[in-house]
C-alpha cells in the first residue's frame, strides 16, 4: 500500500465500548444470533442476499415469508423457480432470486445442505461475491475476517478520518477494519458496527455528542464527521426509453408473457415491451411502436409514461393500451390473466397501476 493511501490508524478503536453499546441497543433481527450462538448459515445467506440493495425494514417480511414457506435449504431447492421468483417480487434485481435458487440446489445436491466453511468455495456459488462470502464466514461460522458494507465504511471513514474518496478508499477502510477487529466475539463485531452506524453514526447528523466512541474518534476531533466518507462525484445515469403494451380482454384479463431467462427482469412475468433493455426507443415514432405490438389491436398511448430507475440507467416507459378479445393472439406465447401485482416486478407493477388509474381518462388514439 502506498503511503499516501495509508489511513491515519493512530487511534485505538474502543471495541469494548462498541460491544457495551450493542448489548444494550443492538437490534433483534429474525436472522440474528448473538455470540457465542451463530445464525444458521441458511438464514444468514438468505438475509444477506435479500439485503443487497435493500433496507432491513423491507427485508424482514420477505425473510419471514421465505423461511416460513421453505424452512430448510433443501425445501427452497425443491421449490419451483417460479414460486421463488413470485415470492421475491418487490425486492428487485431478479437475477439475485434466480441465483439464490441455483445456489440452494447446489448446496442441497452437492454439499449435503451445508454451506462450505471455505471462502474460496463460497465464491464459486452463484450470487455470492466477496462481501457475502466474508459475511458467511464471519457471521455464520464465527471465523475472523473483514466484513465491510456501506454502513461500516461510514464508521471506519469517520473514526479514522480517512479522506480518500470512495470507492478508492475501500482498501484503506478494509485495512482500518482489520486493525480494529477484535479477536473476541467475531460474529458480533460487524453486526454491532452496522447497528451502531444505523442508530448513532448515521449518514446525516451523527450523534457524536452521545457516541461511546467519540473520545477516540478522529473525524469528530477534526470536526468533519458529517462530511465523511468523501465520495467521488457520481456519474449521471443515462436515460433510456421503451414501450410497454397492455392489452385487456373482455374478461378484464391482461396479456402477459414471461421474459427471457437472461437479461433484465430475467424470467419474470411482464407485459410485452420493446426497446429499453439494450437500445433507446426515444427516436422511434408511434408507428414503429405500433408495429412492435404483440398483435394488431386498437392500441392507444396513455399520456403519462412510467419512470423507473435501474442500477445503470433511468427508464421512461411509454404505455400502449388496447381493449381486445382472446382471438387476436397471433403467434404469441403469452397468456391471459388478471394481473396479480405481487407476481410482477416493480417496473411492471408501475405500468399496471398507471393503466388502472388512467386508461379511461387519458388514453388517446394513435396518430393516423
Ligand atoms: S463520534 Fe461521531 S463520527 Fe465518530 S464514530 Fe461516533 S458518531 Fe461516528
Short mmCIF file of C-alpha atoms and ligand atoms in Angstrom, two decimals:
data_model
loop_
_atom_site.label_atom_id
_atom_site.label_comp_id
_atom_site.label_asym_id
_atom_site.label_seq_id
_atom_site.Cartn_x
_atom_site.Cartn_y
_atom_site.Cartn_z
CA UNK A 1 0.00 0.00 0.00
CA UNK A 2 1.44 3.38 -0.91
CA UNK A 3 1.95 5.83 1.91
CA UNK A 4 -0.47 8.43 0.52
CA UNK A 5 -3.23 5.82 0.76
CA UNK A 6 -2.42 4.73 4.28
CA UNK A 7 -5.21 5.62 6.68
CA UNK A 8 -4.21 7.52 9.80
CA UNK A 9 -4.51 4.47 12.01
CA UNK A 10 -3.19 6.16 15.10
CA UNK A 11 -6.41 5.91 17.02
CA UNK A 12 -7.13 2.88 19.14
CA UNK A 13 -10.59 1.54 18.44
CA UNK A 14 -12.65 1.07 21.64
CA UNK A 15 -14.15 -2.30 20.77
CA UNK A 16 -15.38 -2.95 24.32
CA UNK A 17 -17.37 0.27 24.27
CA UNK A 18 -18.92 -0.75 20.98
CA UNK A 19 -19.92 -4.14 22.39
CA UNK A 20 -21.37 -2.49 25.51
CA UNK A 21 -23.46 -0.31 23.26
CA UNK A 22 -24.52 -3.29 21.12
CA UNK A 23 -25.52 -5.37 24.15
CA UNK A 24 -27.96 -2.66 25.15
CA UNK A 25 -29.10 -1.15 21.87
CA UNK A 26 -28.46 -3.75 19.14
CA UNK A 27 -31.43 -4.78 17.05
CA UNK A 28 -33.12 -8.13 17.37
CA UNK A 29 -33.43 -9.31 13.78
CA UNK A 30 -35.07 -12.57 12.75
CA UNK A 31 -31.85 -13.94 11.25
CA UNK A 32 -29.58 -12.68 14.02
CA UNK A 33 -27.96 -14.66 16.83
CA UNK A 34 -25.51 -13.27 19.36
CA UNK A 35 -22.12 -14.68 20.15
CA UNK A 36 -21.39 -17.38 21.10
CA UNK A 37 -24.52 -18.53 19.23
CA UNK A 38 -24.25 -18.29 15.45
CA UNK A 39 -27.03 -17.76 12.94
CA UNK A 40 -28.00 -20.79 10.85
CA UNK A 41 -25.98 -20.25 7.69
CA UNK A 42 -29.09 -20.77 5.55
CA UNK A 43 -30.75 -17.84 7.32
CA UNK A 44 -27.67 -15.69 7.20
CA UNK A 45 -27.08 -16.28 3.49
CA UNK A 46 -30.75 -15.65 2.67
CA UNK A 47 -30.79 -12.38 4.60
CA UNK A 48 -27.52 -11.22 3.05
CA UNK A 49 -28.78 -11.84 -0.50
CA UNK A 50 -32.02 -10.03 0.31
CA UNK A 51 -30.18 -7.11 1.93
CA UNK A 52 -28.16 -6.39 -1.20
CA UNK A 53 -29.59 -3.06 -2.41
CA UNK A 54 -32.49 -3.28 0.08
CA UNK A 55 -33.00 -1.98 3.62
CA UNK A 56 -33.58 -4.12 6.71
CA UNK A 57 -37.17 -2.97 7.24
CA UNK A 58 -38.14 -4.09 3.73
CA UNK A 59 -36.31 -7.39 4.01
CA UNK A 60 -37.83 -8.63 7.30
CA UNK A 61 -41.27 -9.68 5.92
CA UNK A 62 -39.65 -11.32 2.88
CA UNK A 63 -37.24 -13.23 5.12
CA UNK A 64 -40.09 -14.44 7.33
CA UNK A 65 -42.14 -15.44 4.27
CA UNK A 66 -39.25 -17.39 2.74
CA UNK A 67 -38.23 -19.19 5.92
CA UNK A 68 -41.89 -19.94 6.70
CA UNK A 69 -42.51 -21.46 3.28
CA UNK A 70 -39.09 -23.06 2.87
CA UNK A 71 -37.71 -23.78 6.35
CA UNK A 72 -34.62 -25.54 5.03
CA UNK A 73 -32.33 -25.01 2.09
CA UNK A 74 -33.46 -28.37 0.74
CA UNK A 75 -37.05 -27.11 0.73
CA UNK A 76 -36.01 -23.96 -1.10
CA UNK A 77 -34.04 -26.04 -3.61
CA UNK A 78 -37.07 -28.22 -4.28
CA UNK A 79 -39.42 -25.26 -4.83
CA UNK A 80 -40.32 -24.40 -8.44
CA UNK A 81 -38.26 -21.39 -9.51
CA UNK A 82 -41.46 -19.57 -10.50
CA UNK A 83 -42.68 -19.73 -6.92
CA UNK A 84 -39.37 -18.38 -5.65
CA UNK A 85 -39.44 -15.55 -8.19
CA UNK A 86 -43.04 -14.70 -7.29
CA UNK A 87 -42.17 -14.63 -3.57
CA UNK A 88 -39.23 -12.38 -4.41
CA UNK A 89 -41.33 -9.87 -6.36
CA UNK A 90 -40.85 -6.39 -4.92
CA UNK A 91 -37.25 -6.95 -3.79
CA UNK A 92 -35.97 -6.15 -7.29
CA UNK A 93 -32.84 -7.38 -9.07
CA UNK A 94 -34.42 -10.69 -10.01
CA UNK A 95 -31.13 -12.24 -11.06
CA UNK A 96 -30.48 -12.46 -7.32
CA UNK A 97 -33.55 -14.65 -6.84
CA UNK A 98 -32.56 -16.92 -9.71
CA UNK A 99 -29.04 -17.23 -8.31
CA UNK A 100 -30.49 -17.83 -4.84
CA UNK A 101 -32.45 -20.78 -6.18
CA UNK A 102 -29.48 -22.12 -8.14
CA UNK A 103 -27.24 -21.93 -5.08
CA UNK A 104 -29.85 -23.66 -2.93
CA UNK A 105 -29.93 -26.50 -5.45
CA UNK A 106 -26.14 -26.79 -5.50
CA UNK A 107 -25.88 -26.79 -1.69
CA UNK A 108 -28.68 -29.36 -1.37
CA UNK A 109 -27.36 -31.64 -4.12
CA UNK A 110 -23.60 -31.35 -3.75
CA UNK A 111 -22.93 -30.25 -0.16
CA UNK A 112 -25.48 -32.19 1.85
CA UNK A 113 -27.43 -28.99 2.59
CA UNK A 114 -24.50 -27.33 4.37
CA UNK A 115 -22.64 -24.31 3.03
CA UNK A 116 -18.90 -24.93 2.79
CA UNK A 117 -16.94 -23.14 5.52
CA UNK A 118 -14.43 -22.03 2.94
CA UNK A 119 -14.25 -18.56 1.42
CA UNK A 120 -12.98 -19.79 -1.94
CA UNK A 121 -15.66 -22.45 -2.27
CA UNK A 122 -18.32 -19.92 -1.31
CA UNK A 123 -17.13 -17.55 -4.02
CA UNK A 124 -17.80 -20.27 -6.59
CA UNK A 125 -21.52 -20.29 -5.80
CA UNK A 126 -23.97 -18.25 -7.91
CA UNK A 127 -24.72 -14.82 -6.47
CA UNK A 128 -22.06 -14.97 -3.75
CA UNK A 129 -19.41 -12.26 -4.05
CA UNK A 130 -16.56 -11.33 -1.72
CA UNK A 131 -18.76 -9.44 0.75
CA UNK A 132 -21.35 -12.21 1.13
CA UNK A 133 -18.67 -14.89 1.36
CA UNK A 134 -16.97 -12.95 4.16
CA UNK A 135 -20.28 -12.34 5.91
CA UNK A 136 -20.99 -16.09 5.88
CA UNK A 137 -17.53 -16.94 7.17
CA UNK A 138 -17.63 -14.34 9.96
CA UNK A 139 -21.28 -14.23 11.00
CA UNK A 140 -22.25 -17.77 10.06
CA UNK A 141 -19.10 -19.66 11.03
CA UNK A 142 -17.54 -17.28 13.58
CA UNK A 143 -14.27 -17.09 11.66
CA UNK A 144 -12.03 -13.99 11.59
CA UNK A 145 -12.48 -11.83 8.52
CA UNK A 146 -13.26 -8.44 7.07
CA UNK A 147 -16.95 -7.61 6.57
CA UNK A 148 -17.40 -4.07 5.32
CA UNK A 149 -20.72 -2.81 4.00
CA UNK A 150 -21.71 0.80 3.34
CA UNK A 151 -22.57 1.39 6.99
CA UNK A 152 -19.26 0.09 8.24
CA UNK A 153 -17.47 2.13 5.60
CA UNK A 154 -19.01 5.22 7.11
CA UNK A 155 -17.96 4.43 10.68
CA UNK A 156 -14.41 3.49 9.66
CA UNK A 157 -14.01 6.57 7.45
CA UNK A 158 -15.10 8.83 10.25
CA UNK A 159 -13.36 7.14 13.14
CA UNK A 160 -10.02 7.12 11.33
CA UNK A 161 -10.73 10.33 9.32
CA UNK A 162 -10.00 8.59 6.02
CA UNK A 163 -10.19 11.34 3.44
CA UNK A 164 -9.61 9.38 0.26
CA UNK A 165 -12.92 9.42 -1.63
CA UNK A 166 -14.93 6.24 -2.13
CA UNK A 167 -14.67 3.91 -3.93
CA UNK A 168 -10.90 4.39 -3.92
CA UNK A 169 -10.92 4.40 -0.11
CA UNK A 170 -12.19 0.83 0.14
CA UNK A 171 -8.71 -0.59 0.52
CA UNK A 172 -7.86 1.84 3.33
CA UNK A 173 -11.16 1.10 5.04
CA UNK A 174 -10.56 -2.65 4.87
CA UNK A 175 -7.11 -2.08 6.42
CA UNK A 176 -8.66 0.06 9.16
CA UNK A 177 -11.26 -2.62 9.86
CA UNK A 178 -8.59 -5.30 10.00
CA UNK A 179 -6.66 -3.24 12.51
CA UNK A 180 -9.55 -2.69 14.91
CA UNK A 181 -11.22 -6.09 14.55
CA UNK A 182 -11.17 -7.75 17.99
CA UNK A 183 -10.49 -11.44 18.41
CA UNK A 184 -13.40 -11.73 20.84
CA UNK A 185 -16.98 -12.06 19.53
CA UNK A 186 -16.05 -12.16 15.83
CA UNK A 187 -19.61 -12.62 14.58
CA UNK A 188 -20.91 -9.78 16.76
CA UNK A 189 -18.36 -7.21 15.64
CA UNK A 190 -19.68 -6.39 12.15
CA UNK A 191 -23.27 -6.63 13.34
CA UNK A 192 -22.55 -4.26 16.20
CA UNK A 193 -20.91 -1.83 13.77
CA UNK A 194 -23.86 -2.00 11.38
CA UNK A 195 -26.38 -1.28 14.13
CA UNK A 196 -24.20 1.45 15.54
CA UNK A 197 -23.90 3.04 12.11
CA UNK A 198 -27.65 2.83 11.69
CA UNK A 199 -28.51 4.33 15.07
CA UNK A 200 -25.62 6.63 16.11
CA UNK A 201 -23.11 7.22 13.32
CA UNK A 202 -25.87 8.00 10.87
CA UNK A 203 -25.30 9.38 7.36
CA UNK A 204 -26.70 12.79 8.33
CA UNK A 205 -26.34 14.40 11.75
CA UNK A 206 -24.33 11.66 13.51
CA UNK A 207 -24.98 11.68 17.26
CA UNK A 208 -21.37 12.40 18.22
CA UNK A 209 -22.48 14.12 21.44
CA UNK A 210 -23.69 10.82 22.90
CA UNK A 211 -21.39 8.48 20.98
CA UNK A 212 -19.49 5.92 23.09
CA UNK A 213 -16.59 6.06 20.59
CA UNK A 214 -16.35 9.86 20.49
CA UNK A 215 -13.30 10.19 22.75
CA UNK A 216 -11.14 8.32 20.25
CA UNK A 217 -12.87 9.38 17.03
CA UNK A 218 -10.55 11.29 14.73
CA UNK A 219 -13.31 12.54 12.43
CA UNK A 220 -15.16 14.01 15.41
CA UNK A 221 -11.98 15.60 16.77
CA UNK A 222 -11.32 17.14 13.36
CA UNK A 223 -14.92 18.41 13.20
CA UNK A 224 -15.54 16.69 9.91
CA UNK A 225 -17.65 13.69 10.94
CA UNK A 226 -20.67 14.55 8.86
CA UNK A 227 -18.67 15.23 5.69
CA UNK A 228 -17.13 11.76 5.75
CA UNK A 229 -16.92 9.50 3.87
CA UNK A 230 -15.95 11.57 0.84
CA UNK A 231 -17.33 10.22 -2.39
CA UNK A 232 -16.16 10.60 -5.96
CA UNK A 233 -18.71 12.57 -8.00
CA UNK A 234 -21.47 10.34 -9.30
CA UNK A 235 -21.76 9.74 -12.98
CA UNK A 236 -25.16 10.76 -14.28
CA UNK A 237 -27.22 7.71 -15.21
CA UNK A 238 -28.19 7.58 -18.86
CA UNK A 239 -31.89 7.60 -19.68
CA UNK A 240 -33.48 5.01 -21.92
CA UNK A 241 -36.96 4.86 -23.36
CA UNK A 242 -39.19 1.91 -24.06
CA UNK A 243 -42.76 0.94 -24.80
CA UNK A 244 -44.97 -1.47 -22.83
CA UNK A 245 -48.12 -2.95 -24.36
CA UNK A 246 -51.05 -3.64 -22.05
CA UNK A 247 -53.97 -5.41 -23.70
CA UNK A 248 -57.15 -6.19 -21.77
CA UNK A 249 -59.76 -8.68 -22.99
CA UNK A 250 -63.49 -8.84 -22.38
CA UNK A 251 -62.92 -10.72 -19.10
CA UNK A 252 -60.71 -7.99 -17.70
CA UNK A 253 -57.62 -10.14 -18.17
CA UNK A 254 -54.32 -8.72 -19.43
CA UNK A 255 -51.98 -10.29 -21.93
CA UNK A 256 -48.77 -11.35 -20.12
CA UNK A 257 -45.62 -13.12 -21.11
CA UNK A 258 -42.53 -14.43 -19.42
CA UNK A 259 -39.32 -12.54 -20.07
CA UNK A 260 -36.28 -14.44 -21.33
CA UNK A 261 -34.20 -16.00 -18.56
CA UNK A 262 -31.17 -13.90 -19.40
CA UNK A 263 -31.15 -10.12 -19.08
CA UNK A 264 -33.13 -7.55 -17.17
CA UNK A 265 -36.12 -8.89 -15.24
CA UNK A 266 -35.00 -12.31 -16.47
CA UNK A 267 -37.70 -14.98 -16.16
CA UNK A 268 -40.24 -12.58 -14.69
CA UNK A 269 -43.89 -12.22 -15.70
CA UNK A 270 -44.32 -8.98 -17.63
CA UNK A 271 -46.37 -7.07 -20.14
CA UNK A 272 -44.85 -7.26 -23.61
CA UNK A 273 -42.39 -4.43 -24.13
CA UNK A 274 -39.78 -3.24 -26.56
CA UNK A 275 -36.81 -1.00 -26.83
CA UNK A 276 -35.48 -0.49 -23.32
CA UNK A 277 -33.19 -3.34 -22.39
CA UNK A 278 -30.36 -2.59 -24.76
CA UNK A 279 -31.39 0.24 -27.01
CA UNK A 280 -33.08 3.55 -26.57
CA UNK A 281 -36.51 3.86 -28.09
CA UNK A 282 -36.73 7.62 -27.91
CA UNK A 283 -36.13 8.12 -31.62
CA UNK A 284 -38.78 5.64 -32.66
CA UNK A 285 -42.13 7.07 -33.77
CA UNK A 286 -45.63 5.96 -32.88
CA UNK A 287 -45.96 3.84 -35.98
CA UNK A 288 -42.78 1.99 -35.13
CA UNK A 289 -44.12 1.25 -31.66
CA UNK A 290 -47.40 0.17 -33.15
CA UNK A 291 -45.70 -2.29 -35.46
CA UNK A 292 -43.77 -3.72 -32.50
CA UNK A 293 -47.00 -4.51 -30.63
CA UNK A 294 -47.55 -8.21 -29.80
CA UNK A 295 -50.65 -8.36 -32.03
CA UNK A 296 -52.88 -5.98 -34.01
CA UNK A 297 -55.35 -4.07 -31.87
CA UNK A 298 -56.63 -0.57 -31.39
CA UNK A 299 -53.53 0.49 -29.45
CA UNK A 300 -53.77 3.84 -27.73
CA UNK A 301 -50.99 5.67 -25.98
CA UNK A 302 -51.51 6.67 -22.36
CA UNK A 303 -50.46 10.27 -21.95
CA UNK A 304 -48.30 9.68 -18.86
CA UNK A 305 -45.27 7.38 -19.08
CA UNK A 306 -43.82 5.44 -16.18
CA UNK A 307 -40.41 6.29 -14.74
CA UNK A 308 -38.16 3.66 -13.19
CA UNK A 309 -34.56 3.62 -12.04
CA UNK A 310 -32.33 0.64 -12.72
CA UNK A 311 -28.78 0.32 -11.46
CA UNK A 312 -27.20 1.58 -14.64
CA UNK A 313 -29.89 3.67 -16.29
CA UNK A 314 -33.15 5.53 -15.79
CA UNK A 315 -36.11 4.37 -17.84
CA UNK A 316 -39.05 6.24 -19.28
CA UNK A 317 -41.63 3.67 -20.35
CA UNK A 318 -44.44 4.76 -22.64
CA UNK A 319 -47.59 2.66 -22.29
CA UNK A 320 -49.81 1.49 -25.10
CA UNK A 321 -53.20 0.23 -24.07
CA UNK A 322 -55.79 -1.76 -26.03
CA UNK A 323 -59.10 -3.43 -25.36
CA UNK A 324 -59.31 -6.56 -27.42
CA UNK A 325 -60.55 -10.14 -27.41
CA UNK A 326 -58.95 -13.52 -26.88
CA UNK A 327 -58.75 -14.49 -30.51
CA UNK A 328 -56.26 -11.82 -31.53
CA UNK A 329 -53.14 -13.52 -30.19
CA UNK A 330 -51.23 -14.03 -33.40
CA UNK A 331 -48.20 -16.22 -32.80
CA UNK A 332 -47.58 -15.06 -29.25
CA UNK A 333 -46.66 -17.44 -26.49
CA UNK A 334 -48.09 -15.41 -23.63
CA UNK A 335 -51.34 -15.91 -21.76
CA UNK A 336 -54.33 -14.01 -20.40
CA UNK A 337 -54.67 -13.41 -16.71
CA UNK A 338 -55.95 -10.77 -14.32
CA UNK A 339 -52.61 -9.25 -13.27
CA UNK A 340 -51.57 -10.07 -9.74
CA UNK A 341 -49.34 -7.15 -8.72
CA UNK A 342 -47.41 -9.24 -6.19
CA UNK A 343 -46.24 -11.50 -9.05
CA UNK A 344 -44.98 -8.62 -11.16
CA UNK A 345 -41.60 -6.92 -10.90
CA UNK A 346 -41.72 -3.32 -9.68
CA UNK A 347 -41.50 -1.78 -13.15
CA UNK A 348 -44.45 -3.80 -14.40
CA UNK A 349 -46.42 -3.06 -11.24
CA UNK A 350 -45.97 0.63 -12.00
CA UNK A 351 -47.11 0.05 -15.57
CA UNK A 352 -50.23 -1.79 -14.39
CA UNK A 353 -51.01 0.89 -11.81
CA UNK A 354 -50.70 3.55 -14.47
CA UNK A 355 -53.08 1.65 -16.72
CA UNK A 356 -55.61 1.17 -13.94
CA UNK A 357 -55.58 4.83 -12.97
CA UNK A 358 -55.53 6.37 -16.41
CA UNK A 359 -56.91 4.05 -19.08
CA UNK A 360 -60.40 5.56 -19.03
CA UNK A 361 -59.19 9.14 -18.68
CA UNK A 362 -56.11 9.66 -20.74
CA UNK A 363 -55.82 7.09 -23.49
CA UNK A 364 -55.55 8.82 -26.79
CA UNK A 365 -55.89 7.32 -30.26
CA UNK A 366 -52.70 6.71 -32.16
CA UNK A 367 -51.90 9.22 -34.84
CA UNK A 368 -53.37 8.46 -38.28
S1 LIG B 1 -18.01 10.39 17.24
FE1 LIG B 1 -19.46 10.78 15.64
S2 LIG B 1 -18.36 10.34 13.77
FE2 LIG B 1 -17.20 9.40 15.41
S3 LIG B 1 -17.96 7.29 15.50
FE3 LIG B 1 -19.16 8.50 16.95
S4 LIG B 1 -20.99 9.15 15.80
FE4 LIG B 1 -19.45 8.45 14.32
#
